[in-house]
mmCIF file of C-alpha atoms in Angstrom:
data_model
loop_
_atom_site.group_PDB
_atom_site.id
_atom_site.type_symbol
_atom_site.label_atom_id
_atom_site.label_comp_id
_atom_site.label_asym_id
_atom_site.label_seq_id
_atom_site.Cartn_x
_atom_site.Cartn_y
_atom_site.Cartn_z
ATOM 1 C CA LEU A 1 6.550 -0.592 -4.180
ATOM 2 C CA SER A 2 9.150 1.413 -3.079
ATOM 3 C CA ASN A 3 10.899 1.037 -6.352
ATOM 4 C CA GLN A 4 7.371 2.394 -8.370
ATOM 5 C CA ILE A 5 7.127 5.731 -6.299
ATOM 6 C CA GLU A 6 10.997 6.227 -7.346
ATOM 7 C CA SER A 7 11.042 5.986 -10.240
ATOM 8 C CA VAL A 8 7.583 7.575 -11.328
ATOM 9 C CA ARG A 9 9.453 10.370 -8.809
ATOM 10 C CA LYS A 10 12.401 10.132 -10.292
ATOM 11 C CA GLN A 11 10.259 11.346 -13.808
ATOM 12 C CA TYR A 12 8.114 13.910 -13.130
ATOM 13 C CA GLY A 13 9.150 15.023 -9.273
ATOM 14 C CA TYR A 14 5.934 14.218 -7.401
ATOM 15 C CA CYS A 15 2.954 11.274 -7.627
ATOM 16 C CA VAL A 16 -0.753 10.703 -7.198
ATOM 17 C CA VAL A 17 -0.404 7.993 -4.608
ATOM 18 C CA PHE A 18 -4.207 5.877 -5.416
ATOM 19 C CA ILE A 19 -4.680 5.159 -1.881
ATOM 20 C CA ALA A 20 -6.335 2.386 0.292
ATOM 21 C CA VAL A 21 -8.635 1.487 -3.247
ATOM 22 C CA PRO A 22 -10.631 -1.471 -2.994
ATOM 23 C CA SER A 23 -9.615 -4.566 -3.059
ATOM 24 C CA HIS A 24 -12.855 -6.732 -2.888
ATOM 25 C CA GLY A 25 -14.913 -7.435 -5.468
ATOM 26 C CA ASN A 26 -18.059 -4.331 -5.597
ATOM 27 C CA LEU A 27 -17.672 -3.625 -9.812
ATOM 28 C CA GLY A 28 -19.303 -0.474 -8.569
ATOM 29 C CA ASP A 29 -16.401 0.372 -5.909
ATOM 30 C CA GLN A 30 -14.112 -0.739 -9.048
ATOM 31 C CA ALA A 31 -16.113 1.091 -12.165
ATOM 32 C CA ILE A 32 -15.382 4.592 -9.434
ATOM 33 C CA VAL A 33 -11.676 4.098 -9.373
ATOM 34 C CA TYR A 34 -11.423 2.999 -13.083
ATOM 35 C CA SER A 35 -13.258 6.686 -13.647
ATOM 36 C CA GLN A 36 -10.848 8.473 -11.835
ATOM 37 C CA ARG A 37 -7.785 6.509 -13.325
ATOM 38 C CA LYS A 38 -9.257 7.627 -16.522
ATOM 39 C CA ILE A 39 -10.042 11.513 -15.516
ATOM 40 C CA PHE A 40 -6.099 11.686 -13.903
ATOM 41 C CA THR A 41 -4.765 9.796 -17.445
ATOM 42 C CA ASP A 42 -6.887 13.221 -19.425
ATOM 43 C CA TYR A 43 -5.237 15.198 -17.648
ATOM 44 C CA GLY A 44 -2.267 14.107 -18.157
ATOM 45 C CA LEU A 45 -0.695 12.528 -14.775
ATOM 46 C CA GLY A 46 -1.953 8.989 -15.492
ATOM 47 C CA GLU A 47 2.002 7.774 -15.473
ATOM 48 C CA HIS A 48 1.842 10.162 -12.219
ATOM 49 C CA ILE A 49 -0.798 7.833 -10.357
ATOM 50 C CA ILE A 50 0.911 4.850 -7.686
ATOM 51 C CA GLU A 51 -2.529 2.353 -7.017
ATOM 52 C CA ILE A 52 -2.095 0.926 -3.303
ATOM 53 C CA PRO A 53 -4.602 -1.282 -2.048
ATOM 54 C CA SER A 54 -6.803 -1.995 0.896
ATOM 55 C CA HIS A 55 -5.198 -4.444 2.693
ATOM 56 C CA ARG A 56 -2.191 -3.679 1.100
ATOM 57 C CA TYR A 57 -2.666 -0.098 3.444
ATOM 58 C CA LEU A 58 -4.120 -1.957 6.056
ATOM 59 C CA SER A 59 -1.611 -4.565 6.521
ATOM 60 C CA CYS A 60 1.944 -1.986 5.466
ATOM 61 C CA PHE A 61 0.509 1.006 6.633
ATOM 62 C CA PRO A 62 3.949 2.300 8.417
ATOM 63 C CA GLU A 63 6.733 0.670 5.528
ATOM 64 C CA ILE A 64 4.047 2.946 2.904
ATOM 65 C CA LYS A 65 4.167 6.055 4.688
ATOM 66 C CA LYS A 66 7.781 6.311 4.888
ATOM 67 C CA PHE A 67 7.983 6.366 0.990
ATOM 68 C CA ILE A 68 4.854 9.113 0.690
ATOM 69 C CA GLN A 69 6.925 12.391 0.024
ATOM 70 C CA ASP A 70 4.591 15.979 1.267
ATOM 71 C CA LYS A 71 4.559 17.089 -2.800
ATOM 72 C CA ASP A 72 2.240 14.007 -3.191
ATOM 73 C CA LEU A 73 -0.903 13.778 -3.731
ATOM 74 C CA ILE A 74 -2.942 11.517 -1.812
ATOM 75 C CA VAL A 75 -7.061 10.484 -4.025
ATOM 76 C CA ILE A 76 -8.645 8.411 -1.219
ATOM 77 C CA ASP A 77 -11.446 6.793 -4.525
ATOM 78 C CA GLY A 78 -15.141 8.230 -3.972
ATOM 79 C CA GLY A 79 -18.676 6.416 -3.508
ATOM 80 C CA GLY A 80 -21.016 5.521 -0.210
ATOM 81 C CA ASN A 81 -18.766 5.016 2.526
ATOM 82 C CA MET A 82 -18.676 8.177 4.181
ATOM 83 C CA GLY A 83 -20.271 7.731 7.831
ATOM 84 C CA SER A 84 -21.352 5.607 10.003
ATOM 85 C CA LEU A 85 -23.230 2.999 8.095
ATOM 86 C CA TRP A 86 -19.317 1.787 6.831
ATOM 87 C CA LEU A 87 -17.370 2.531 10.301
ATOM 88 C CA HIS A 88 -13.796 0.786 9.111
ATOM 89 C CA GLU A 89 -14.081 2.829 6.114
ATOM 90 C CA GLU A 90 -14.711 6.143 8.153
ATOM 91 C CA HIS A 91 -12.326 5.177 10.349
ATOM 92 C CA LYS A 92 -9.588 4.151 7.589
ATOM 93 C CA MET A 93 -9.887 7.740 5.717
ATOM 94 C CA GLN A 94 -9.507 9.536 8.825
ATOM 95 C CA HIS A 95 -6.236 7.668 8.925
ATOM 96 C CA ILE A 96 -4.933 8.668 6.061
ATOM 97 C CA VAL A 97 -6.172 12.453 6.279
ATOM 98 C CA GLN A 98 -4.667 12.618 9.672
ATOM 99 C CA ASN A 99 -1.522 10.458 8.837
ATOM 100 C CA PHE A 100 -0.839 13.250 6.087
ATOM 101 C CA PRO A 101 -1.270 16.062 7.340
ATOM 102 C CA LEU A 102 0.725 18.005 4.265
ATOM 103 C CA ASN A 103 0.218 16.442 1.887
ATOM 104 C CA LYS A 104 -2.873 17.777 -0.498
ATOM 105 C CA ILE A 105 -5.650 14.927 -0.477
ATOM 106 C CA ILE A 106 -8.714 14.507 -2.921
ATOM 107 C CA ILE A 107 -11.879 12.466 -1.593
ATOM 108 C CA PHE A 108 -13.556 11.993 -4.300
ATOM 109 C CA PRO A 109 -17.677 12.070 -4.260
ATOM 110 C CA GLU A 110 -19.226 10.183 -1.406
ATOM 111 C CA THR A 111 -22.251 9.307 -0.866
ATOM 112 C CA ILE A 112 -22.301 10.386 3.277
ATOM 113 C CA PHE A 113 -24.529 8.942 6.145
ATOM 114 C CA TYR A 114 -25.020 9.794 9.676
ATOM 115 C CA SER A 115 -27.982 7.799 12.302
ATOM 116 C CA GLU A 116 -29.594 9.990 14.573
ATOM 117 C CA ASP A 117 -28.192 7.261 17.695
ATOM 118 C CA SER A 118 -25.925 7.673 20.343
ATOM 119 C CA ASN A 119 -23.248 7.264 18.742
ATOM 120 C CA SER A 120 -23.755 8.275 15.244
ATOM 121 C CA GLN A 121 -23.583 11.353 16.441
ATOM 122 C CA GLU A 122 -20.272 11.190 18.400
ATOM 123 C CA GLU A 123 -19.023 9.244 14.956
ATOM 124 C CA LEU A 124 -20.322 12.488 13.329
ATOM 125 C CA LYS A 125 -17.930 15.108 15.393
ATOM 126 C CA LYS A 126 -14.742 13.353 15.016
ATOM 127 C CA SER A 127 -15.022 13.185 11.628
ATOM 128 C CA ILE A 128 -16.251 16.843 12.042
ATOM 129 C CA GLN A 129 -12.556 17.579 13.732
ATOM 130 C CA VAL A 130 -10.253 15.569 11.597
ATOM 131 C CA TYR A 131 -11.288 16.798 8.261
ATOM 132 C CA SER A 132 -12.032 20.240 9.806
ATOM 133 C CA ALA A 133 -8.255 19.753 11.194
ATOM 134 C CA HIS A 134 -6.414 19.173 7.696
ATOM 135 C CA SER A 135 -5.822 22.178 5.927
ATOM 136 C CA ASN A 136 -5.832 20.653 2.724
#
């Protein structure tokens, strides 16, 4: 990963990091990432893309954090995983946003769901706090 990032950065000055990309077998999630990659490619940024699978992000975060610079663009895939329905995904997104405070971050369109129970409403407050604290 470090070699790939350094190669892209040396050639283009920055990377477009598709971070924590789904690595499970849901073809819908795979299609979303494919479409996002196509958008960046259509805008001439395909060669800038570095893809970090979700399982690798979770297991290798300290190393990954060392290689991502503030000038790199971070992209979080779209879908339907924000909110209290898939809390581990919501917490992963919050982790990304909190740990890269100076990077521009694009979160592609999401379906967001928080149930009416008190735990979900507390999660909603936490989400608002985390995302609102990021300036970019």
